[in-house]
Short mmCIF file of C-alpha atoms in Angstrom, two decimals:
data_model
loop_
_atom_site.label_atom_id
_atom_site.label_comp_id
_atom_site.label_asym_id
_atom_site.label_seq_id
_atom_site.Cartn_x
_atom_site.Cartn_y
_atom_site.Cartn_z
CA MET P 11 81.85 -172.80 -165.35
CA SER P 12 83.88 -171.21 -164.20
CA GLU P 13 87.03 -170.32 -163.85
CA HIS P 14 88.03 -168.08 -160.85
CA THR P 15 85.52 -165.29 -161.44
CA ARG P 16 83.60 -165.21 -158.19
CA ARG P 17 86.06 -162.93 -156.50
CA ASN P 18 86.13 -159.40 -155.25
CA VAL P 19 82.49 -159.20 -156.26
CA LEU P 20 81.30 -157.28 -153.29
CA ARG P 21 83.26 -155.10 -150.97
CA GLY P 22 82.49 -152.27 -148.64
CA GLY P 23 79.05 -153.10 -147.25
CA LEU P 24 79.21 -156.57 -148.80
CA ALA P 25 82.72 -157.61 -147.82
CA ALA P 26 83.97 -160.74 -149.57
CA THR P 27 86.18 -163.31 -147.93
CA ALA P 28 88.08 -166.16 -149.49
CA ALA P 29 86.17 -169.40 -149.30
CA GLY P 30 87.64 -172.17 -147.18
CA ILE P 31 88.58 -175.22 -149.19
CA ALA P 32 88.81 -178.80 -147.97
CA VAL P 33 90.79 -180.97 -150.36
CA PRO P 34 90.57 -184.74 -150.01
CA ALA P 35 93.74 -186.64 -149.34
CA LEU P 36 95.48 -188.36 -152.20
CA GLY P 37 93.77 -191.71 -152.35
CA ILE P 38 93.24 -194.77 -154.47
CA GLY P 39 91.33 -192.73 -157.04
CA SER P 40 94.56 -191.00 -157.99
CA ALA P 41 96.83 -194.02 -158.12
CA GLU P 42 97.84 -195.55 -161.42
CA ALA P 43 95.51 -198.37 -162.33
CA ALA P 44 97.31 -201.64 -162.82
CA PRO P 45 96.88 -203.19 -166.26
CA GLY P 46 93.70 -205.20 -166.29
CA SER P 47 92.30 -203.68 -163.10
CA ALA P 48 88.94 -201.98 -163.00
CA ALA P 49 88.73 -198.21 -163.05
CA PRO P 50 86.78 -196.56 -160.24
CA GLY P 51 83.10 -196.26 -161.00
CA SER P 52 83.10 -198.95 -163.67
CA ALA P 53 80.82 -201.95 -163.75
CA ALA P 54 83.88 -204.18 -163.54
CA ALA P 55 84.92 -202.56 -160.29
CA SER P 56 81.73 -203.60 -158.50
CA GLY P 57 82.47 -207.25 -159.15
CA ALA P 58 86.24 -207.12 -158.84
CA ALA P 59 86.36 -208.29 -155.24
CA THR P 60 84.51 -211.52 -155.97
CA ALA P 61 86.80 -212.17 -158.91
CA GLY P 62 89.86 -212.01 -156.67
CA VAL P 63 91.09 -208.73 -158.20
CA ALA P 64 92.05 -205.74 -156.07
CA ALA P 65 88.86 -203.67 -155.96
CA TRP P 66 88.35 -199.95 -155.95
CA PRO P 67 86.25 -198.69 -153.05
CA PRO P 68 82.58 -199.07 -153.96
CA PRO P 69 81.16 -195.89 -155.48
CA PRO P 70 78.35 -194.02 -153.76
CA GLY P 71 74.80 -194.19 -155.03
CA PRO P 72 72.69 -194.42 -156.87
CA ALA P 73 70.48 -192.49 -154.50
CA LYS P 74 67.19 -191.05 -155.67
CA VAL P 75 66.47 -188.18 -153.30
CA GLY P 76 62.99 -186.68 -153.43
CA ARG P 77 61.22 -183.74 -151.88
CA GLY P 78 60.74 -184.08 -148.13
CA GLU P 79 63.90 -186.12 -147.59
CA PRO P 80 66.61 -184.64 -145.32
CA ARG P 81 69.20 -184.49 -148.11
CA TYR P 82 66.91 -182.77 -150.57
CA PRO P 83 67.45 -179.11 -149.53
CA SER P 84 71.23 -179.52 -149.76
CA LEU P 85 70.95 -181.00 -153.24
CA ALA P 86 68.25 -178.68 -154.60
CA SER P 87 70.05 -175.52 -153.46
CA ARG P 88 73.60 -176.59 -154.37
CA GLY P 89 74.14 -173.67 -156.73
CA TYR P 90 76.49 -170.71 -156.72
CA ASN P 91 74.03 -167.99 -157.71
CA ARG P 92 71.47 -167.43 -154.94
CA ARG P 93 69.01 -165.98 -157.43
CA PHE P 94 68.17 -169.53 -158.45
CA VAL P 95 67.12 -172.44 -156.23
CA GLY P 96 65.85 -175.59 -157.90
CA ASN P 97 62.71 -177.55 -157.11
CA PRO P 98 63.04 -180.82 -159.06
CA GLU P 99 60.90 -183.82 -158.23
CA HIS P 100 64.06 -185.66 -157.33
CA VAL P 101 67.85 -185.57 -157.57
CA TRP P 102 69.92 -188.59 -158.49
CA VAL P 103 73.23 -188.84 -156.62
CA VAL P 104 75.31 -191.03 -158.92
CA GLY P 105 78.66 -192.73 -158.54
CA THR P 106 79.17 -194.52 -161.85
CA THR P 107 78.40 -194.12 -165.53
CA GLU P 108 75.95 -197.00 -165.20
CA HIS P 109 74.09 -195.03 -162.53
CA VAL P 110 73.81 -192.09 -164.92
CA VAL P 111 72.45 -194.31 -167.69
CA ARG P 112 69.82 -195.64 -165.29
CA ALA P 113 68.80 -192.15 -164.12
CA VAL P 114 68.58 -190.74 -167.64
CA GLN P 115 66.68 -193.79 -168.92
CA GLU P 116 64.10 -193.49 -166.19
CA ALA P 117 63.62 -189.79 -166.98
CA VAL P 118 63.10 -190.59 -170.66
CA ASP P 119 60.72 -193.45 -169.92
CA THR P 120 58.58 -191.29 -167.62
CA GLY P 121 58.69 -188.19 -169.82
CA ARG P 122 60.46 -186.00 -167.28
CA ARG P 123 62.75 -183.05 -168.06
CA VAL P 124 66.30 -183.94 -166.98
CA THR P 125 69.52 -182.01 -166.57
CA VAL P 126 72.93 -182.50 -164.95
CA ARG P 127 75.08 -180.71 -162.38
CA SER P 128 78.70 -181.18 -161.33
CA GLY P 129 80.23 -178.37 -159.25
CA GLY P 130 77.12 -176.20 -159.16
CA HIS P 131 78.87 -172.96 -160.21
CA GLY P 132 76.49 -172.03 -163.02
CA PHE P 133 75.45 -168.37 -163.28
CA GLU P 134 72.07 -168.83 -165.02
CA ASN P 135 69.12 -171.04 -164.04
CA PHE P 136 69.90 -173.89 -166.43
CA VAL P 137 69.83 -176.44 -163.58
CA ALA P 138 67.41 -174.60 -161.29
CA ASP P 139 64.90 -174.02 -164.11
CA PRO P 140 61.37 -174.65 -162.74
CA ALA P 141 60.70 -176.88 -165.75
CA VAL P 142 63.48 -179.29 -164.70
CA GLN P 143 62.01 -182.32 -162.95
CA VAL P 144 65.11 -184.51 -162.57
CA VAL P 145 68.68 -183.48 -161.75
CA VAL P 146 71.58 -185.89 -162.15
CA ASP P 147 74.16 -184.81 -159.58
CA THR P 148 77.65 -186.09 -160.42
CA SER P 149 79.41 -184.54 -157.42
CA ALA P 150 80.17 -188.01 -156.01
CA MET P 151 82.08 -188.99 -159.18
CA THR P 152 85.49 -187.64 -158.13
CA ALA P 153 88.10 -190.15 -159.32
CA VAL P 154 91.32 -188.87 -160.90
CA TYR P 155 93.71 -191.57 -162.13
CA TYR P 156 96.04 -192.66 -164.89
CA ASP P 157 94.50 -194.97 -167.48
CA PRO P 158 97.32 -196.98 -169.09
CA GLN P 159 95.02 -198.39 -171.78
CA ARG P 160 94.33 -194.90 -173.12
CA ARG P 161 97.71 -193.46 -172.10
CA ALA P 162 95.77 -190.59 -170.58
CA PHE P 163 94.60 -189.23 -167.26
CA ALA P 164 90.96 -189.85 -166.43
CA VAL P 165 89.01 -187.18 -164.54
CA GLU P 166 85.44 -187.88 -163.50
CA ALA P 167 82.88 -185.13 -163.97
CA GLY P 168 82.32 -184.41 -160.28
CA ALA P 169 85.97 -183.89 -159.42
CA LEU P 170 86.68 -180.36 -158.24
CA LEU P 171 89.56 -178.55 -159.89
CA GLY P 172 91.45 -178.52 -156.60
CA ASP P 173 91.18 -182.32 -156.48
CA VAL P 174 92.41 -182.57 -160.06
CA TYR P 175 95.43 -180.33 -159.46
CA ARG P 176 96.42 -182.09 -156.26
CA ARG P 177 96.17 -185.62 -157.58
CA LEU P 178 97.78 -185.00 -160.95
CA TYR P 179 100.66 -183.06 -159.45
CA LEU P 180 101.41 -185.18 -156.39
CA GLY P 181 101.01 -188.39 -158.34
CA TRP P 182 102.85 -187.52 -161.55
CA GLY P 183 104.08 -183.91 -161.47
CA VAL P 184 101.69 -182.76 -164.23
CA THR P 185 98.61 -180.59 -164.56
CA ILE P 186 96.01 -179.20 -166.95
CA PRO P 187 95.67 -175.43 -167.52
CA ALA P 188 92.23 -175.01 -166.00
CA GLY P 189 90.52 -172.46 -163.76
CA TRP P 190 91.71 -170.53 -160.73
CA CYS P 191 88.80 -171.43 -158.44
CA PRO P 192 89.53 -174.86 -156.89
CA THR P 193 85.88 -175.53 -155.97
CA VAL P 194 84.62 -175.48 -159.57
CA GLY P 195 83.60 -178.90 -160.89
CA ALA P 196 85.46 -180.34 -163.87
CA GLY P 197 82.20 -181.45 -165.52
CA GLY P 198 80.94 -178.06 -166.66
CA HIS P 199 84.23 -176.18 -166.56
CA VAL P 200 85.96 -178.25 -169.23
CA LEU P 201 82.92 -178.15 -171.50
CA GLY P 202 83.26 -174.38 -171.83
CA GLY P 203 86.92 -174.63 -172.81
CA GLY P 204 88.64 -174.51 -169.44
CA PHE P 205 90.69 -171.36 -168.83
CA GLY P 206 92.95 -170.24 -165.99
CA PRO P 207 96.27 -168.68 -164.91
CA LEU P 208 98.40 -171.13 -166.94
CA SER P 209 96.40 -170.85 -170.16
CA ARG P 210 98.53 -168.05 -171.63
CA SER P 211 101.52 -170.41 -171.54
CA MET P 212 99.77 -173.80 -171.97
CA GLY P 213 96.50 -173.18 -173.82
CA LEU P 214 92.99 -174.13 -172.73
CA ALA P 215 92.16 -177.30 -170.82
CA VAL P 216 90.36 -178.66 -173.90
CA ASP P 217 93.55 -178.28 -175.92
CA HIS P 218 94.75 -181.29 -173.89
CA LEU P 219 91.46 -183.25 -174.00
CA HIS P 220 91.98 -186.70 -175.50
CA ALA P 221 88.59 -188.34 -174.91
CA VAL P 222 85.23 -187.91 -173.24
CA GLU P 223 82.60 -190.35 -171.98
CA VAL P 224 79.02 -189.19 -172.46
CA VAL P 225 75.62 -190.68 -171.70
CA VAL P 226 73.46 -189.95 -174.74
CA VAL P 227 69.91 -190.81 -175.78
CA ASP P 228 69.10 -191.98 -179.30
CA ARG P 229 66.02 -191.24 -181.38
CA GLY P 230 64.27 -194.31 -180.01
CA GLY P 231 64.74 -193.14 -176.42
CA LYS P 232 67.53 -195.54 -175.48
CA ALA P 233 70.17 -194.19 -173.08
CA ARG P 234 73.73 -195.48 -173.43
CA SER P 235 77.29 -194.39 -172.76
CA VAL P 236 79.68 -193.48 -175.58
CA VAL P 237 83.42 -192.79 -175.48
CA ALA P 238 84.58 -190.31 -178.11
CA THR P 239 88.24 -189.48 -178.77
CA ARG P 240 90.14 -186.95 -180.83
CA GLU P 241 91.68 -189.70 -182.96
CA PRO P 242 90.95 -189.00 -186.66
CA SER P 243 89.86 -192.61 -187.15
CA ASP P 244 87.29 -192.51 -184.33
CA PRO P 245 83.74 -192.62 -185.78
CA ASN P 246 82.60 -190.72 -182.68
CA ARG P 247 85.17 -187.94 -183.06
CA ASP P 248 82.50 -185.33 -183.74
CA LEU P 249 81.10 -185.91 -180.25
CA TRP P 250 84.57 -185.31 -178.76
CA TRP P 251 84.89 -182.07 -180.76
CA ALA P 252 81.50 -180.85 -179.53
CA HIS P 253 82.75 -181.18 -175.95
CA THR P 254 85.73 -178.88 -176.49
CA GLY P 255 83.96 -175.57 -175.91
CA ALA P 256 80.21 -175.75 -176.57
CA GLY P 257 79.29 -175.56 -172.89
CA GLY P 258 77.19 -177.95 -170.83
CA GLY P 259 73.64 -179.22 -171.16
CA ASN P 260 73.78 -179.82 -174.91
CA PHE P 261 74.46 -183.39 -176.01
CA GLY P 262 74.20 -185.64 -172.98
CA VAL P 263 75.73 -186.19 -169.55
CA VAL P 264 79.52 -186.20 -169.35
CA THR P 265 80.78 -188.73 -166.84
CA ARG P 266 84.52 -188.78 -167.53
CA TYR P 267 87.29 -186.94 -169.36
CA TRP P 268 90.69 -188.21 -170.43
CA PHE P 269 93.60 -185.77 -170.84
CA ARG P 270 96.78 -186.17 -172.85
CA THR P 271 98.66 -183.41 -174.64
CA PRO P 272 98.59 -183.81 -178.44
CA GLY P 273 101.85 -185.22 -179.70
CA ALA P 274 102.89 -186.67 -176.34
CA LEU P 275 104.66 -189.98 -176.94
CA GLY P 276 105.43 -193.07 -174.92
CA ASN P 277 103.90 -194.67 -171.85
CA ASP P 278 105.51 -192.55 -169.16
CA PRO P 279 102.58 -190.69 -167.57
CA THR P 280 104.87 -187.94 -166.28
CA ARG P 281 105.43 -186.86 -169.89
CA LEU P 282 101.86 -186.97 -171.16
CA LEU P 283 100.69 -183.62 -169.74
CA PRO P 284 102.58 -180.38 -169.06
CA ALA P 285 104.44 -179.84 -165.80
CA PRO P 286 103.48 -176.63 -163.99
CA PRO P 287 106.09 -174.16 -162.74
CA SER P 288 107.70 -175.25 -159.48
CA SER P 289 106.49 -172.09 -157.71
CA MET P 290 104.36 -169.04 -158.35
CA VAL P 291 104.25 -165.46 -157.17
CA SER P 292 100.69 -164.41 -156.40
CA PHE P 293 100.10 -160.67 -156.29
CA THR P 294 97.44 -158.21 -155.20
CA ILE P 295 97.66 -154.60 -156.37
CA SER P 296 95.40 -151.82 -155.11
CA TRP P 297 94.81 -148.19 -156.14
CA ASP P 298 92.87 -145.68 -154.05
CA TRP P 299 89.76 -144.87 -156.12
CA SER P 300 89.28 -141.49 -154.43
CA LYS P 301 92.53 -140.20 -155.95
CA PHE P 302 91.39 -140.75 -159.54
CA ASN P 303 89.61 -138.29 -161.78
CA GLU P 304 88.20 -139.13 -165.18
CA ALA P 305 91.48 -138.43 -166.99
CA SER P 306 93.70 -140.51 -164.70
CA PHE P 307 91.19 -143.38 -164.73
CA ALA P 308 91.25 -143.33 -168.53
CA GLN P 309 95.04 -143.32 -168.50
CA LEU P 310 95.16 -146.39 -166.26
CA VAL P 311 92.72 -148.42 -168.36
CA ARG P 312 94.35 -147.31 -171.62
CA ASN P 313 97.81 -148.24 -170.33
CA HIS P 314 96.58 -151.67 -169.30
CA GLY P 315 95.10 -152.33 -172.72
CA ASP P 316 98.22 -151.13 -174.51
CA TRP P 317 100.39 -153.52 -172.45
CA VAL P 318 98.13 -156.48 -173.20
CA GLU P 319 98.17 -155.67 -176.92
CA ARG P 320 101.98 -155.78 -176.89
CA ASN P 321 102.37 -158.85 -174.66
CA SER P 322 99.90 -161.51 -175.77
CA ALA P 323 101.75 -163.19 -178.63
CA PRO P 324 102.33 -166.95 -178.33
CA GLY P 325 105.74 -167.66 -176.85
CA SER P 326 106.20 -164.20 -175.40
CA PRO P 327 107.99 -164.21 -172.01
CA SER P 328 105.09 -162.12 -170.74
CA THR P 329 102.71 -165.07 -171.08
CA LYS P 330 104.28 -166.36 -167.85
CA LEU P 331 102.14 -163.68 -166.19
CA TYR P 332 98.39 -163.73 -165.74
CA SER P 333 96.50 -160.76 -164.30
CA GLU P 334 92.99 -159.45 -163.76
CA ILE P 335 92.47 -155.74 -163.33
CA GLN P 336 89.27 -155.14 -161.40
CA LEU P 337 87.50 -151.92 -162.29
CA ASN P 338 85.14 -151.66 -159.36
CA ARG P 339 82.35 -149.26 -158.58
CA ARG P 340 83.83 -146.17 -156.92
CA PRO P 341 81.97 -146.70 -153.59
CA ILE P 342 84.06 -149.85 -153.06
CA GLY P 343 87.03 -147.54 -152.56
CA THR P 344 89.70 -149.30 -154.61
CA ILE P 345 90.64 -150.38 -158.09
CA GLY P 346 92.42 -153.72 -157.85
CA MET P 347 94.53 -156.17 -159.77
CA ILE P 348 95.28 -159.77 -158.88
CA GLY P 349 97.25 -162.44 -160.66
CA GLN P 350 100.16 -164.84 -160.74
CA VAL P 351 103.56 -164.96 -162.39
CA GLU P 352 106.07 -167.79 -162.49
CA ALA P 353 108.72 -167.46 -159.80
CA GLY P 354 111.91 -166.23 -161.40
CA SER P 355 109.96 -163.99 -163.79
CA GLU P 356 109.15 -161.23 -161.32
CA ARG P 357 110.64 -158.72 -163.74
CA VAL P 358 107.61 -159.32 -165.95
CA LEU P 359 105.38 -158.26 -163.07
CA ASP P 360 107.50 -155.17 -162.44
CA ASP P 361 107.27 -154.18 -166.10
CA HIS P 362 103.53 -154.92 -166.18
CA LEU P 363 102.82 -152.69 -163.21
CA ALA P 364 105.15 -149.91 -164.38
CA ALA P 365 103.50 -149.84 -167.80
CA ILE P 366 99.99 -149.73 -166.33
CA ASN P 367 100.88 -146.92 -163.94
CA ARG P 368 102.80 -144.78 -166.43
CA GLY P 369 101.49 -141.21 -166.27
CA VAL P 370 98.97 -142.10 -163.53
CA PRO P 371 99.33 -139.85 -160.46
CA VAL P 372 98.23 -142.56 -158.03
CA THR P 373 100.76 -144.89 -156.42
CA PRO P 374 99.44 -148.43 -155.92
CA THR P 375 100.14 -150.73 -153.02
CA ARG P 376 101.52 -154.17 -153.78
CA GLN P 377 101.39 -157.45 -151.89
CA VAL P 378 103.18 -160.55 -153.20
CA LYS P 379 103.43 -164.09 -151.93
CA THR P 380 105.71 -166.80 -153.29
CA GLN P 381 104.40 -170.34 -152.91
CA ALA P 382 104.96 -173.78 -154.31
CA TRP P 383 102.75 -174.11 -157.39
CA LEU P 384 100.32 -176.55 -155.79
CA ALA P 385 99.82 -174.36 -152.72
CA ALA P 386 99.08 -171.39 -154.97
CA ALA P 387 96.68 -173.45 -157.10
CA LEU P 388 94.76 -174.75 -154.08
CA ALA P 389 94.60 -171.30 -152.45
CA GLY P 390 92.63 -170.01 -155.41
CA SER P 391 92.04 -166.40 -156.25
CA PRO P 392 91.83 -163.76 -153.52
CA GLY P 393 88.45 -162.61 -152.31
CA ASP P 394 86.15 -165.33 -153.60
CA PRO P 395 82.91 -164.60 -151.71
CA GLY P 396 81.48 -168.09 -152.02
CA PRO P 397 77.85 -168.89 -152.80
CA ALA P 398 76.40 -166.09 -150.66
CA TYR P 399 74.96 -163.58 -153.13
CA ARG P 400 72.43 -163.06 -155.85
CA LEU P 401 74.39 -162.51 -159.04
CA LYS P 402 74.14 -161.34 -162.62
CA VAL P 403 77.12 -161.71 -164.96
CA LYS P 404 78.07 -160.89 -168.52
CA SER P 405 81.18 -161.51 -170.59
CA GLY P 406 83.09 -160.50 -173.67
CA TYR P 407 86.33 -160.96 -175.57
CA LEU P 408 88.59 -158.22 -176.86
CA ARG P 409 90.99 -158.34 -179.79
CA ARG P 410 92.13 -154.80 -178.98
CA ARG P 411 91.96 -152.61 -175.91
CA LEU P 412 88.81 -150.72 -174.98
CA THR P 413 88.38 -147.57 -177.05
CA ASP P 414 88.55 -144.15 -175.47
CA ARG P 415 84.77 -143.84 -175.89
CA GLN P 416 84.27 -147.13 -174.07
CA ILE P 417 86.58 -146.04 -171.25
CA ASP P 418 84.50 -142.88 -170.82
CA VAL P 419 81.31 -144.97 -170.67
CA LEU P 420 82.89 -147.27 -168.11
CA HIS P 421 83.96 -144.37 -165.92
CA HIS P 422 80.43 -142.94 -166.05
CA HIS P 423 78.77 -146.15 -164.86
CA LEU P 424 81.37 -146.86 -162.18
CA THR P 425 80.96 -143.37 -160.71
CA ARG P 426 77.22 -142.74 -161.22
CA THR P 427 75.74 -140.97 -158.20
CA ASP P 428 72.17 -142.07 -158.96
CA TYR P 429 73.20 -145.64 -158.18
CA ASP P 430 74.92 -146.14 -154.83
CA HIS P 431 75.47 -149.90 -154.71
CA PRO P 432 79.16 -150.89 -154.41
CA GLY P 433 78.95 -154.39 -155.87
CA GLY P 434 79.29 -153.92 -159.64
CA SER P 435 82.55 -154.27 -161.56
CA LEU P 436 84.26 -155.11 -164.82
CA SER P 437 87.38 -157.27 -164.71
CA LEU P 438 89.78 -157.49 -167.65
CA TYR P 439 91.71 -160.77 -167.78
CA THR P 440 94.87 -161.23 -169.79
CA PHE P 441 94.30 -163.86 -172.49
CA GLY P 442 95.92 -164.95 -175.74
CA GLY P 443 99.37 -166.49 -175.76
CA GLN P 444 99.28 -170.23 -176.36
CA VAL P 445 95.48 -170.11 -176.61
CA ASN P 446 95.86 -168.30 -179.93
CA THR P 447 98.03 -170.97 -181.57
CA LEU P 448 95.05 -173.11 -182.69
CA ASP P 449 92.66 -172.44 -185.54
CA PRO P 450 89.14 -171.32 -184.56
CA ASP P 451 87.66 -174.64 -185.70
CA ALA P 452 90.28 -176.89 -184.08
CA THR P 453 87.99 -177.05 -181.06
CA ALA P 454 84.47 -175.85 -180.44
CA ALA P 455 85.97 -172.90 -178.51
CA PRO P 456 86.48 -170.45 -181.40
CA HIS P 457 88.02 -167.36 -179.77
CA ARG P 458 91.61 -167.94 -180.83
CA ASP P 459 92.65 -164.41 -181.77
CA THR P 460 91.78 -162.48 -178.61
CA ILE P 461 93.96 -160.79 -176.00
CA MET P 462 91.53 -160.10 -173.15
CA LYS P 463 88.49 -161.63 -171.58
CA MET P 464 85.91 -159.40 -169.89
CA PHE P 465 83.91 -160.42 -166.84
CA PHE P 466 81.04 -158.16 -165.76
CA ILE P 467 79.35 -158.88 -162.43
CA ASN P 468 76.96 -157.40 -159.92
CA GLY P 469 76.05 -159.03 -156.62
CA TRP P 470 73.58 -158.27 -153.86
CA GLU P 471 71.58 -159.96 -151.09
CA ASN P 472 67.98 -158.74 -151.10
CA PRO P 473 65.64 -160.33 -153.69
CA ALA P 474 63.62 -157.10 -153.75
CA ASP P 475 66.64 -155.37 -155.33
CA ASP P 476 66.97 -157.73 -158.30
CA THR P 477 65.60 -155.38 -160.95
CA ARG P 478 67.65 -152.38 -159.84
CA HIS P 479 70.98 -154.18 -159.78
CA ILE P 480 70.42 -156.19 -162.96
CA THR P 481 69.38 -153.01 -164.77
CA TRP P 482 72.63 -151.25 -163.81
CA LEU P 483 74.69 -154.06 -165.29
CA ARG P 484 72.56 -154.25 -168.42
CA GLU P 485 72.91 -150.53 -169.02
CA LEU P 486 76.70 -150.62 -168.59
CA TYR P 487 76.98 -153.49 -171.07
CA ARG P 488 74.58 -151.90 -173.58
CA ASP P 489 76.32 -148.53 -173.49
CA LEU P 490 79.82 -150.00 -173.64
CA PHE P 491 78.93 -151.81 -176.89
CA ALA P 492 76.50 -149.26 -178.29
CA ASP P 493 78.41 -149.20 -181.59
CA THR P 494 77.77 -152.92 -182.16
CA GLY P 495 74.14 -153.38 -181.12
CA GLY P 496 74.71 -153.64 -177.38
CA VAL P 497 76.97 -156.70 -177.55
CA PRO P 498 80.75 -157.19 -177.97
CA ARG P 499 81.81 -157.60 -181.60
CA ASP P 500 84.57 -160.04 -180.59
CA GLY P 501 82.26 -162.52 -178.88
CA ALA P 502 81.32 -163.82 -175.44
CA PHE P 503 82.27 -166.74 -173.17
CA ILE P 504 79.74 -169.56 -172.79
CA ASN P 505 80.87 -170.48 -169.27
CA TYR P 506 79.70 -167.03 -168.14
CA PRO P 507 76.25 -167.52 -169.69
CA ASP P 508 73.99 -164.51 -170.14
CA THR P 509 70.46 -165.09 -171.39
CA ASP P 510 70.17 -161.38 -172.24
CA LEU P 511 72.19 -162.16 -175.37
CA ALA P 512 69.18 -164.10 -176.69
CA ASP P 513 66.83 -161.21 -175.89
CA PRO P 514 66.29 -158.69 -178.72
CA ALA P 515 65.54 -156.03 -176.12
CA TRP P 516 69.23 -156.09 -175.15
CA ASN P 517 70.93 -157.48 -178.25
CA THR P 518 70.40 -155.95 -181.68
CA GLY P 519 73.92 -156.63 -182.90
CA ALA P 520 74.49 -160.36 -183.51
CA PRO P 521 72.79 -163.71 -182.86
CA TRP P 522 73.66 -165.07 -179.42
CA HIS P 523 75.14 -168.22 -180.94
CA ALA P 524 77.46 -166.20 -183.17
CA LEU P 525 78.85 -164.45 -180.09
CA TYR P 526 79.51 -167.71 -178.27
CA PHE P 527 80.44 -170.08 -181.11
CA LYS P 528 81.13 -167.96 -184.21
CA ASP P 529 81.34 -170.07 -187.38
CA ASN P 530 81.39 -173.32 -185.38
CA TYR P 531 77.67 -173.13 -184.64
CA ALA P 532 76.42 -174.84 -187.81
CA ARG P 533 78.69 -177.81 -187.15
CA LEU P 534 77.52 -177.97 -183.53
CA GLN P 535 73.92 -178.01 -184.73
CA GLN P 536 74.62 -181.02 -186.94
CA ILE P 537 76.28 -182.86 -184.06
CA LYS P 538 73.35 -181.98 -181.80
CA ALA P 539 70.89 -183.46 -184.29
CA LYS P 540 72.95 -186.65 -184.52
CA TRP P 541 73.62 -187.27 -180.83
CA ASP P 542 70.58 -185.71 -179.14
CA PRO P 543 67.89 -186.03 -181.83
CA ARG P 544 65.07 -185.68 -179.27
CA ASN P 545 66.58 -182.42 -177.92
CA LEU P 546 66.36 -183.97 -174.48
CA PHE P 547 69.20 -181.83 -173.12
CA HIS P 548 68.40 -178.16 -173.55
CA HIS P 549 68.29 -174.76 -171.89
CA ASP P 550 67.98 -171.11 -172.95
CA LEU P 551 71.45 -171.01 -174.56
CA SER P 552 71.82 -174.62 -175.69
CA ILE P 553 72.65 -175.70 -179.23
CA ARG P 554 69.53 -175.92 -181.39
CA PRO P 555 69.36 -179.07 -183.58
CA SER P 556 70.02 -178.61 -187.27
CA LYS P 557 66.71 -178.46 -189.13
CA ALA P 558 68.30 -180.26 -192.07
CA ARG P 559 68.44 -183.46 -190.04
#
């Protein structure tokens, strides 16, 4: 999942602090593989030493960890949202694709419900579902390396985004435009499209996805690994396409991605993915909530939306800037904005802030920090609270700014006196730019004409308060989109999953799959029926197989 998103969730009584991040040193997993050598995690690697070939370090696992074993609590509870803690019969810690095949095959043979986890940042209980009996944990599959045979960079599913950024950049000076939170796992993040601070200028991570390796199960119950590429001649190309935005838990278990920018030529790996800016300016802006009334709040939000409408075209100089305005509950005390802009383009930030504050009688404070790009990428977004809270999230896309009616609704819910919890907020992320250069069906991620992404969140600590805090967020969302059946007309983001969208009590506007996948859903259903005909991989928001097959 996720992109940055778990930041500034809770302040005041639930103060958030940036999570500490330990990034492994650049190691053999990030070095260019010599022609003919075995890639890490491959079957060939395990026998390479006896064949006289330089061997990769042996991968961990497979380890089958059951209830009662010392490692089990750490594996069962390795999720971001404290509302959900799993209780599977066992967790497989895997280090290779072959390990995954073995784990999945055993689950099929014994009739057990199986699912997969990489970074553990999911917001719903898709992994911690009580019906899940077997979890395949890919967190030990962390290799990042250049594959000369495919002329692409391989990233294993368990690699954290911070690992990916560090190894790609220090090894070859390149990157992929993925999320802001360095502790998110590549496995689930890429499947939802992959979005972050560089996406306005470089597109989504999946726009650079060349191939994917997936463990699938056929109609006869046989597990096997398949590599699918974006090449038009590849008979498995439909499986690649399905992994460019449909989200996780649908078709099989992803074990590895390969990235190469479309149209990149030659064998020089330094030219096969985009180079990030040499340095970035990270900024934190803060307004004193107590100095706003309803009119000045509306002016601020309206100004922000007007700026984004004018500055989200592909190729615009303003796409060098990424920002998130955080419209917090009033008891928090501040309205905030965080983001990054390429060093040398600070004028874009100045113009952005001036436009947002035009006519607003509240002067914001500003903090900026210029860092080398990698340092900024590894620092992540300010205020990430870490996996400490019980959470409920919702999402939406916007093709235009919020209407004046919606701004009034938002102000009402952020200032309600019958609800005193400080944790709820709506963040508006700048979007568009290079993302909007592709057709909606070029990838499974269809939202290619939007300018903002919305992230709704509430967080708390006491399980006894679940209903109260979830209800507040549901009511805000319902009232904001009252004109369109309680859901956003421009769609929602699958990596911020929200099972309320499949509940007619909260959604009378559009089918949940139309919000997430638009017109791509029918094609995804056909691919689901082909590659997962037993519907082995499923959850509350997974692709339903096409009945025609």
